[in-house]
CSV table of C-alpha atoms in Angstrom, one decimal:
chain,number,residue,atom,x,y,z
A,47,MET,CA,-5.5,24.2,-30.7
A,48,LYS,CA,-2.8,21.9,-32.2
A,49,THR,CA,-3.0,18.2,-31.4
A,50,LEU,CA,-1.5,14.9,-32.6
A,51,VAL,CA,-4.4,12.7,-33.6
A,52,TYR,CA,-4.4,9.0,-34.3
A,53,GLU,CA,-6.5,8.5,-37.4
A,54,GLY,CA,-6.1,4.8,-37.9
A,55,PRO,CA,-3.4,2.1,-38.1
A,56,GLU,CA,0.0,3.6,-39.1
A,57,LYS,CA,-1.6,7.0,-39.5
A,58,VAL,CA,-1.3,10.1,-37.3
A,59,ALA,CA,-1.6,13.7,-38.2
A,60,VAL,CA,-1.1,17.1,-36.6
A,61,HIS,CA,-4.5,19.0,-36.4
A,62,ASN,CA,-4.6,22.7,-36.0
A,63,ASP,CA,-8.3,23.1,-35.5
A,64,TYR,CA,-9.2,21.1,-32.4
A,65,ALA,CA,-11.4,23.0,-29.9
A,66,VAL,CA,-9.9,23.8,-26.5
A,67,PRO,CA,-11.8,21.4,-24.2
A,68,GLU,CA,-14.6,22.9,-22.0
A,69,LEU,CA,-13.5,23.3,-18.4
A,70,LYS,CA,-15.8,21.7,-15.8
A,71,SER,CA,-16.1,22.3,-12.1
A,72,GLY,CA,-13.2,21.0,-10.1
A,73,GLN,CA,-10.9,20.9,-13.2
A,74,VAL,CA,-7.8,22.9,-14.2
A,75,ARG,CA,-6.8,23.6,-17.8
A,76,ILE,CA,-3.1,22.7,-18.3
A,77,LYS,CA,-1.1,24.4,-21.1
A,78,VAL,CA,1.0,21.4,-22.0
A,79,THR,CA,4.8,21.8,-22.1
A,80,TYR,CA,6.0,18.2,-22.9
A,81,CYS,CA,4.3,14.9,-23.5
A,82,GLY,CA,6.3,11.7,-23.6
A,83,ILE,CA,5.7,8.9,-26.2
A,84,CYS,CA,5.0,5.6,-24.5
A,85,GLY,CA,4.9,2.0,-25.6
A,86,SER,CA,1.1,2.2,-25.4
A,87,ASP,CA,1.2,5.0,-27.9
A,88,ILE,CA,3.3,2.9,-30.2
A,89,GLY,CA,0.7,0.1,-29.9
A,90,ILE,CA,-2.1,2.5,-30.7
A,91,PHE,CA,-0.1,3.8,-33.8
A,92,ILE,CA,0.4,0.3,-35.2
A,93,GLY,CA,-3.3,-0.5,-34.6
A,94,THR,CA,-2.9,-3.3,-32.0
A,95,HIS,CA,-4.2,-1.5,-28.9
A,96,PRO,CA,-7.5,-3.2,-27.9
A,97,ARG,CA,-9.3,0.0,-26.7
A,98,ALA,CA,-8.0,3.0,-28.5
A,99,LYS,CA,-10.3,4.2,-31.3
A,100,ALA,CA,-9.7,6.8,-34.0
A,101,PRO,CA,-9.9,9.7,-34.0
A,102,LEU,CA,-8.0,10.1,-30.7
A,103,VAL,CA,-5.6,12.7,-29.4
A,104,LEU,CA,-2.6,10.7,-28.1
A,105,GLY,CA,-0.5,11.1,-25.0
A,106,HIS,CA,-0.7,10.4,-21.2
A,107,GLU,CA,2.8,11.4,-20.0
A,108,PHE,CA,2.3,15.1,-19.9
A,109,ILE,CA,3.5,18.1,-17.9
A,110,GLY,CA,2.5,21.7,-18.2
A,111,VAL,CA,1.4,24.9,-16.5
A,112,ILE,CA,-2.0,25.6,-15.1
A,113,ASP,CA,-3.7,28.1,-17.5
A,114,GLU,CA,-7.2,28.3,-15.9
A,115,ILE,CA,-9.0,26.9,-12.8
A,116,LYS,CA,-12.7,26.2,-12.5
A,117,ASP,CA,-14.0,26.5,-9.0
A,118,GLY,CA,-10.7,25.4,-7.5
A,119,THR,CA,-10.4,24.3,-3.9
A,120,LYS,CA,-7.1,22.5,-3.7
A,121,GLY,CA,-4.7,25.4,-3.4
A,122,PHE,CA,-3.4,25.4,-7.0
A,123,GLN,CA,-2.8,28.7,-8.8
A,124,VAL,CA,-2.6,29.7,-12.4
A,125,GLY,CA,1.0,29.4,-13.4
A,126,ASP,CA,1.8,26.4,-11.3
A,127,ARG,CA,3.8,23.7,-13.1
A,128,VAL,CA,2.2,20.3,-12.7
A,129,SER,CA,2.1,16.7,-13.7
A,130,ALA,CA,-1.1,14.7,-13.8
A,131,TYR,CA,-2.0,11.1,-12.8
A,132,PRO,CA,-3.7,9.9,-16.0
A,133,LEU,CA,-5.5,6.8,-14.8
A,134,LEU,CA,-9.3,6.6,-15.1
A,135,SER,CA,-11.1,4.2,-12.6
A,136,CYS,CA,-14.8,3.4,-12.5
A,137,GLY,CA,-15.2,3.6,-8.7
A,138,ASP,CA,-17.7,0.7,-8.7
A,139,CYS,CA,-15.9,-2.6,-9.3
A,140,PHE,CA,-14.2,-4.8,-6.7
A,141,PRO,CA,-10.7,-3.3,-6.9
A,142,CYS,CA,-12.1,0.2,-6.7
A,143,LYS,CA,-14.3,-0.6,-3.7
A,144,THR,CA,-11.4,-2.3,-1.9
A,145,GLY,CA,-8.9,0.5,-2.2
A,146,ILE,CA,-6.9,-0.6,-5.3
A,147,PRO,CA,-8.5,1.5,-8.1
A,148,HIS,CA,-5.2,1.6,-10.1
A,149,VAL,CA,-6.1,-2.0,-11.2
A,150,CYS,CA,-9.8,-1.2,-11.8
A,151,GLN,CA,-11.5,-3.9,-13.8
A,152,HIS,CA,-12.5,-1.2,-16.3
A,153,LEU,CA,-9.3,0.8,-16.1
A,154,GLY,CA,-8.9,3.6,-18.6
A,155,LEU,CA,-6.2,6.1,-19.4
A,156,ILE,CA,-6.1,9.7,-20.7
A,157,GLY,CA,-4.8,9.5,-24.2
A,158,ILE,CA,-6.3,6.0,-24.7
A,159,ASP,CA,-9.9,6.1,-23.6
A,160,CYS,CA,-10.3,9.8,-24.1
A,161,ASP,CA,-8.3,12.6,-25.7
A,162,GLY,CA,-4.8,13.0,-24.3
A,163,GLY,CA,-2.0,15.4,-23.8
A,164,ILE,CA,-0.1,15.7,-27.1
A,165,ALA,CA,-2.0,19.0,-27.5
A,166,GLU,CA,-1.7,22.6,-26.5
A,167,TYR,CA,-4.2,22.1,-23.7
A,168,VAL,CA,-5.6,19.3,-21.6
A,169,ASN,CA,-8.1,19.4,-18.7
A,170,CYS,CA,-7.7,17.4,-15.5
A,171,SER,CA,-9.3,17.2,-12.1
A,172,GLU,CA,-7.6,19.0,-9.3
A,173,ASP,CA,-7.6,15.7,-7.4
A,174,VAL,CA,-5.0,14.1,-9.7
A,175,ILE,CA,-2.5,16.9,-10.3
A,176,PHE,CA,0.8,17.4,-8.5
A,177,LYS,CA,3.0,20.5,-8.4
A,178,ILE,CA,6.5,20.1,-9.8
A,179,ASP,CA,9.2,21.8,-7.8
A,180,ASP,CA,10.8,24.8,-9.5
A,181,SER,CA,14.3,23.2,-9.3
A,182,VAL,CA,13.2,20.4,-11.6
A,183,SER,CA,13.9,20.8,-15.3
A,184,ASP,CA,11.1,20.1,-17.8
A,185,LYS,CA,13.1,17.2,-19.2
A,186,ALA,CA,13.4,15.5,-15.8
A,187,ALA,CA,9.7,16.2,-15.1
A,188,ALA,CA,8.7,14.7,-18.5
A,189,VAL,CA,9.5,11.2,-17.2
A,190,ILE,CA,7.5,11.4,-14.0
A,191,GLU,CA,4.7,9.1,-15.3
A,192,PRO,CA,7.1,6.2,-16.4
A,193,LEU,CA,9.1,6.8,-13.2
A,194,ALA,CA,5.9,6.1,-11.2
A,195,VAL,CA,5.6,2.7,-13.1
A,196,VAL,CA,9.1,1.9,-11.7
A,197,VAL,CA,8.2,3.1,-8.2
A,198,ARG,CA,5.4,0.6,-8.2
A,199,SER,CA,7.6,-2.1,-9.6
A,200,LEU,CA,10.1,-1.7,-6.8
A,201,HIS,CA,7.3,-1.8,-4.2
A,202,GLN,CA,5.8,-4.9,-5.7
A,203,ALA,CA,9.2,-6.6,-5.7
A,204,ASN,CA,9.8,-5.6,-2.0
A,205,PHE,CA,13.2,-4.2,-3.0
A,206,GLN,CA,15.5,-3.3,-0.2
A,207,ALA,CA,18.8,-1.5,-0.1
A,208,LEU,CA,21.8,-3.6,-1.0
A,209,ASP,CA,19.7,-6.1,-3.0
A,210,SER,CA,21.4,-7.4,-6.1
A,211,THR,CA,19.4,-7.0,-9.3
A,212,VAL,CA,19.1,-7.8,-12.9
A,213,VAL,CA,17.0,-5.6,-15.3
A,214,VAL,CA,16.1,-7.4,-18.5
A,215,GLY,CA,15.6,-4.9,-21.3
A,216,ALA,CA,17.0,-1.4,-21.7
A,217,GLY,CA,13.9,0.3,-23.1
A,218,PRO,CA,12.7,3.4,-21.3
A,219,ILE,CA,11.2,1.5,-18.3
A,220,GLY,CA,14.2,-0.7,-18.0
A,221,VAL,CA,16.6,2.2,-18.0
A,222,LEU,CA,14.5,4.1,-15.5
A,223,THR,CA,14.4,0.9,-13.3
A,224,GLY,CA,18.1,0.7,-13.4
A,225,ILE,CA,18.4,4.4,-12.5
A,226,LEU,CA,16.1,4.2,-9.5
A,227,LEU,CA,17.7,0.9,-8.3
A,228,LYS,CA,21.1,2.7,-8.3
A,229,HIS,CA,19.8,5.7,-6.4
A,230,CYS,CA,17.9,3.5,-3.9
A,231,GLY,CA,21.1,1.6,-3.0
A,232,ALA,CA,21.1,-1.7,-5.0
A,233,SER,CA,24.4,-3.5,-4.5
A,234,GLN,CA,24.4,-4.6,-8.2
A,235,VAL,CA,22.4,-3.3,-11.2
A,236,ILE,CA,23.0,-5.6,-14.2
A,237,ILE,CA,21.0,-4.6,-17.2
A,238,SER,CA,20.7,-6.4,-20.5
A,239,ASP,CA,19.7,-5.6,-24.1
A,240,VAL,CA,20.7,-6.0,-27.7
A,241,ASP,CA,20.9,-2.3,-28.5
A,242,GLU,CA,24.5,-1.1,-28.0
A,243,ALA,CA,23.6,2.6,-28.0
A,244,ARG,CA,21.2,2.0,-25.1
A,245,LEU,CA,23.7,-0.1,-23.3
A,246,ALA,CA,26.3,2.6,-23.6
A,247,MET,CA,23.9,5.0,-21.9
A,248,CYS,CA,23.4,2.5,-19.1
A,249,ARG,CA,27.1,2.3,-18.6
A,250,GLU,CA,27.3,6.0,-18.5
A,251,LEU,CA,24.6,5.9,-15.8
A,252,GLY,CA,26.6,3.5,-13.7
A,253,MET,CA,25.0,0.2,-14.6
A,254,ASP,CA,26.7,-3.1,-15.5
A,255,ALA,CA,25.4,-3.4,-19.1
A,256,VAL,CA,25.4,-6.7,-21.0
A,257,ASN,CA,24.8,-7.1,-24.7
A,258,VAL,CA,23.1,-10.5,-24.9
A,259,LYS,CA,24.0,-10.8,-28.6
A,260,GLU,CA,27.6,-11.3,-27.4
A,261,VAL,CA,27.3,-12.6,-23.9
A,262,ASP,CA,25.2,-15.3,-22.3
A,263,LEU,CA,23.3,-13.4,-19.6
A,264,VAL,CA,22.8,-16.4,-17.2
A,265,ASP,CA,26.6,-17.3,-17.4
A,266,TYR,CA,27.4,-13.6,-16.8
A,267,VAL,CA,25.2,-13.4,-13.7
A,268,ASN,CA,26.4,-16.6,-12.3
A,269,LYS,CA,30.0,-15.4,-12.6
A,270,LYS,CA,29.0,-12.1,-10.9
A,271,THR,CA,27.2,-13.9,-8.0
A,272,ASP,CA,29.3,-17.1,-7.4
A,273,ASN,CA,26.5,-19.2,-9.1
A,274,VAL,CA,23.9,-17.9,-6.6
A,275,GLY,CA,21.8,-15.6,-8.8
A,276,VAL,CA,20.5,-12.1,-7.9
A,277,ASP,CA,18.0,-11.2,-5.3
A,278,ILE,CA,15.5,-9.6,-7.7
A,279,VAL,CA,15.0,-9.9,-11.5
A,280,PHE,CA,13.0,-7.1,-13.1
A,281,GLU,CA,11.7,-8.3,-16.5
A,282,CYS,CA,11.2,-5.2,-18.5
A,283,SER,CA,11.4,-6.5,-22.1
A,284,GLY,CA,8.2,-8.4,-22.7
A,285,ALA,CA,10.2,-10.8,-24.8
A,286,ALA,CA,9.8,-14.6,-24.9
A,287,PRO,CA,13.5,-15.5,-24.1
A,288,ALA,CA,13.4,-13.3,-21.1
A,289,ALA,CA,10.3,-15.0,-19.7
A,290,MET,CA,12.0,-18.3,-19.9
A,291,GLN,CA,15.3,-17.1,-18.5
A,292,CYS,CA,14.1,-15.2,-15.4
A,293,VAL,CA,14.1,-18.2,-13.1
A,294,ASP,CA,17.7,-19.0,-14.0
A,295,LEU,CA,18.8,-15.4,-13.3
A,296,CYS,CA,17.2,-15.3,-9.8
A,297,ARG,CA,18.5,-16.9,-6.6
A,298,ILE,CA,16.7,-19.5,-4.5
A,299,HIS,CA,14.0,-17.6,-2.5
A,300,GLY,CA,14.5,-14.6,-4.8
A,301,THR,CA,11.9,-12.5,-6.5
A,302,ILE,CA,11.0,-12.0,-10.2
A,303,CYS,CA,9.0,-8.9,-11.0
A,304,MET,CA,7.2,-8.9,-14.3
A,305,THR,CA,7.4,-5.2,-15.1
A,306,GLY,CA,7.1,-5.5,-18.9
A,307,VAL,CA,3.7,-6.5,-20.2
A,308,HIS,CA,3.9,-9.7,-22.3
A,309,LYS,CA,1.5,-9.2,-25.2
A,310,MET,CA,1.1,-12.9,-25.7
A,311,PRO,CA,1.7,-16.1,-23.6
A,312,HIS,CA,5.3,-17.2,-23.3
A,313,GLU,CA,6.9,-20.2,-21.9
A,314,VAL,CA,8.1,-19.9,-18.2
A,315,ASN,CA,10.2,-22.4,-16.3
A,316,LEU,CA,7.6,-23.1,-13.6
A,317,ARG,CA,9.3,-26.3,-12.4
A,318,ASP,CA,12.4,-24.4,-11.3
A,319,LEU,CA,10.2,-21.7,-9.9
A,320,ASN,CA,8.9,-24.4,-7.6
A,321,PHE,CA,12.3,-26.0,-6.8
A,322,LYS,CA,13.9,-22.6,-6.0
A,323,GLU,CA,10.8,-21.4,-4.1
A,324,GLN,CA,10.9,-18.1,-5.9
A,325,THR,CA,8.3,-15.4,-5.9
A,326,MET,CA,7.0,-14.1,-9.2
A,327,VAL,CA,4.9,-11.0,-9.0
A,328,GLY,CA,3.1,-8.9,-11.6
A,329,THR,CA,2.9,-5.1,-11.7
A,330,ARG,CA,0.8,-2.9,-13.9
A,331,VAL,CA,0.7,0.8,-13.4
A,332,TYR,CA,0.9,2.8,-10.0
A,333,THR,CA,-1.2,4.1,-7.2
A,334,LEU,CA,-2.0,7.8,-6.8
A,335,ARG,CA,0.4,7.9,-3.9
A,336,GLU,CA,3.2,6.3,-6.0
A,337,PHE,CA,2.7,8.9,-8.7
A,338,GLU,CA,3.1,11.5,-6.0
A,339,GLN,CA,6.2,9.8,-4.8
A,340,ALA,CA,7.6,9.9,-8.3
A,341,VAL,CA,7.0,13.6,-8.4
A,342,GLU,CA,8.8,13.9,-5.0
A,343,LEU,CA,11.8,11.9,-6.3
A,344,THR,CA,12.5,14.4,-9.1
A,345,LYS,CA,13.6,16.9,-6.3
A,346,ASP,CA,16.8,14.9,-5.8
A,347,PRO,CA,19.3,16.7,-8.1
A,348,ALA,CA,21.4,13.6,-8.7
A,349,LEU,CA,18.4,11.5,-9.7
A,350,ALA,CA,16.9,14.3,-11.8
A,351,ALA,CA,20.2,14.7,-13.7
A,352,ASP,CA,20.0,11.0,-14.6
A,353,LEU,CA,16.4,11.3,-15.6
A,354,GLU,CA,17.2,14.1,-18.0
A,355,LYS,CA,19.7,11.9,-19.8
A,356,THR,CA,17.0,9.4,-20.7
A,357,VAL,CA,15.2,12.1,-22.8
A,358,THR,CA,17.1,11.5,-26.1
A,359,GLN,CA,14.8,13.5,-28.5
A,360,VAL,CA,12.5,16.5,-28.1
A,361,VAL,CA,10.2,16.8,-31.2
A,362,PRO,CA,8.1,20.0,-31.9
A,363,ILE,CA,4.4,19.3,-32.0
A,364,ASP,CA,4.3,20.6,-35.6
A,365,GLU,CA,6.6,17.7,-36.6
A,366,SER,CA,5.1,15.1,-34.2
A,367,ASP,CA,3.4,13.2,-37.0
A,368,LYS,CA,6.9,11.8,-37.9
A,369,VAL,CA,7.7,10.7,-34.3
A,370,PHE,CA,6.7,7.1,-34.7
A,371,ASP,CA,8.8,6.7,-37.9
A,372,MET,CA,11.7,8.1,-36.0
A,373,ILE,CA,11.3,5.7,-33.1
A,374,LYS,CA,11.2,2.6,-35.4
A,375,ASP,CA,14.2,3.8,-37.5
A,376,PRO,CA,17.2,1.7,-36.4
A,377,ALA,CA,19.5,4.4,-37.5
A,378,VAL,CA,18.1,6.8,-34.8
A,379,ASN,CA,19.1,6.1,-31.2
A,380,THR,CA,16.1,6.7,-29.1
A,381,VAL,CA,15.3,6.0,-25.4
A,382,LYS,CA,12.6,8.5,-24.3
A,383,VAL,CA,11.1,10.7,-26.9
A,384,VAL,CA,9.0,13.7,-25.9
A,385,VAL,CA,6.8,16.1,-27.9
A,386,ASP,CA,7.2,19.8,-27.2
A,387,CYS,CA,3.5,20.9,-27.3
A,388,ARG,CA,4.2,24.7,-27.1
A,389,ALA,CA,2.9,25.9,-30.4
């Protein structure tokens, strides 16, 4: 079968001779339709991911059609279109034993700790797959996994309808955060970035988009909120200036949700965090239930239409060895890039 294989830093290649993985009891074989490219995949490509080892088939944001079932008991049928929860938990550590296996101390991921979904076929346990409604397009379904990240983020932040919000960073997760906030009834969704093409998309999606190369974000938010600040700040950029600025954007007794993963320590204004009695909360991935909720959310036609717009490029698997060069090319406007794995 065809696969996209990480062979070492800055080196990926399309392989045509990978064996179709052997199907085990309780598993289904999925013929992959689309697999999204994630920030984690970019980290693997550039050689900075701490766990990923070459050779490795990339990809954990995949959807497809069940091609074969081995001793199935969960009611799935060949031909069902499905998405798969890609987290791998050990089952023995403290988080696993206390009901929070999504933050397992030894957490792994399909496409990082074992071969992934940028391939013609991938095998998954029946316990972690969810049927995609027939009304949902492949493009909308392709962002179920990152949408689950956002569902978790809103839960961690205790978001409520009519909350005012700032989303820092208009990457894929930031844009999806803004979309979900809008559909869940946020009174304000202010989103910031330096990429004007991404900000233009955000405006089209109904967000208040701010280019921080031209406008001071704290001043902008203060003007919009009568110098109060917003109820919740979602930090989705992973950038040092954003870490320092979050406290200033957030109101007294507000919440800062660290959605983006900061790859190195950054300064944070902890004094004003104290003085304003703010809550700062981390979020990592998602629970199995939250992944299922993301699947359910795609049934909303208005939300699904917005999700589709975030998929800016679909690349055939035969050309997927060029996908990372495309993403880092400043002349190409990308938000969410997916690989079409149908050979």
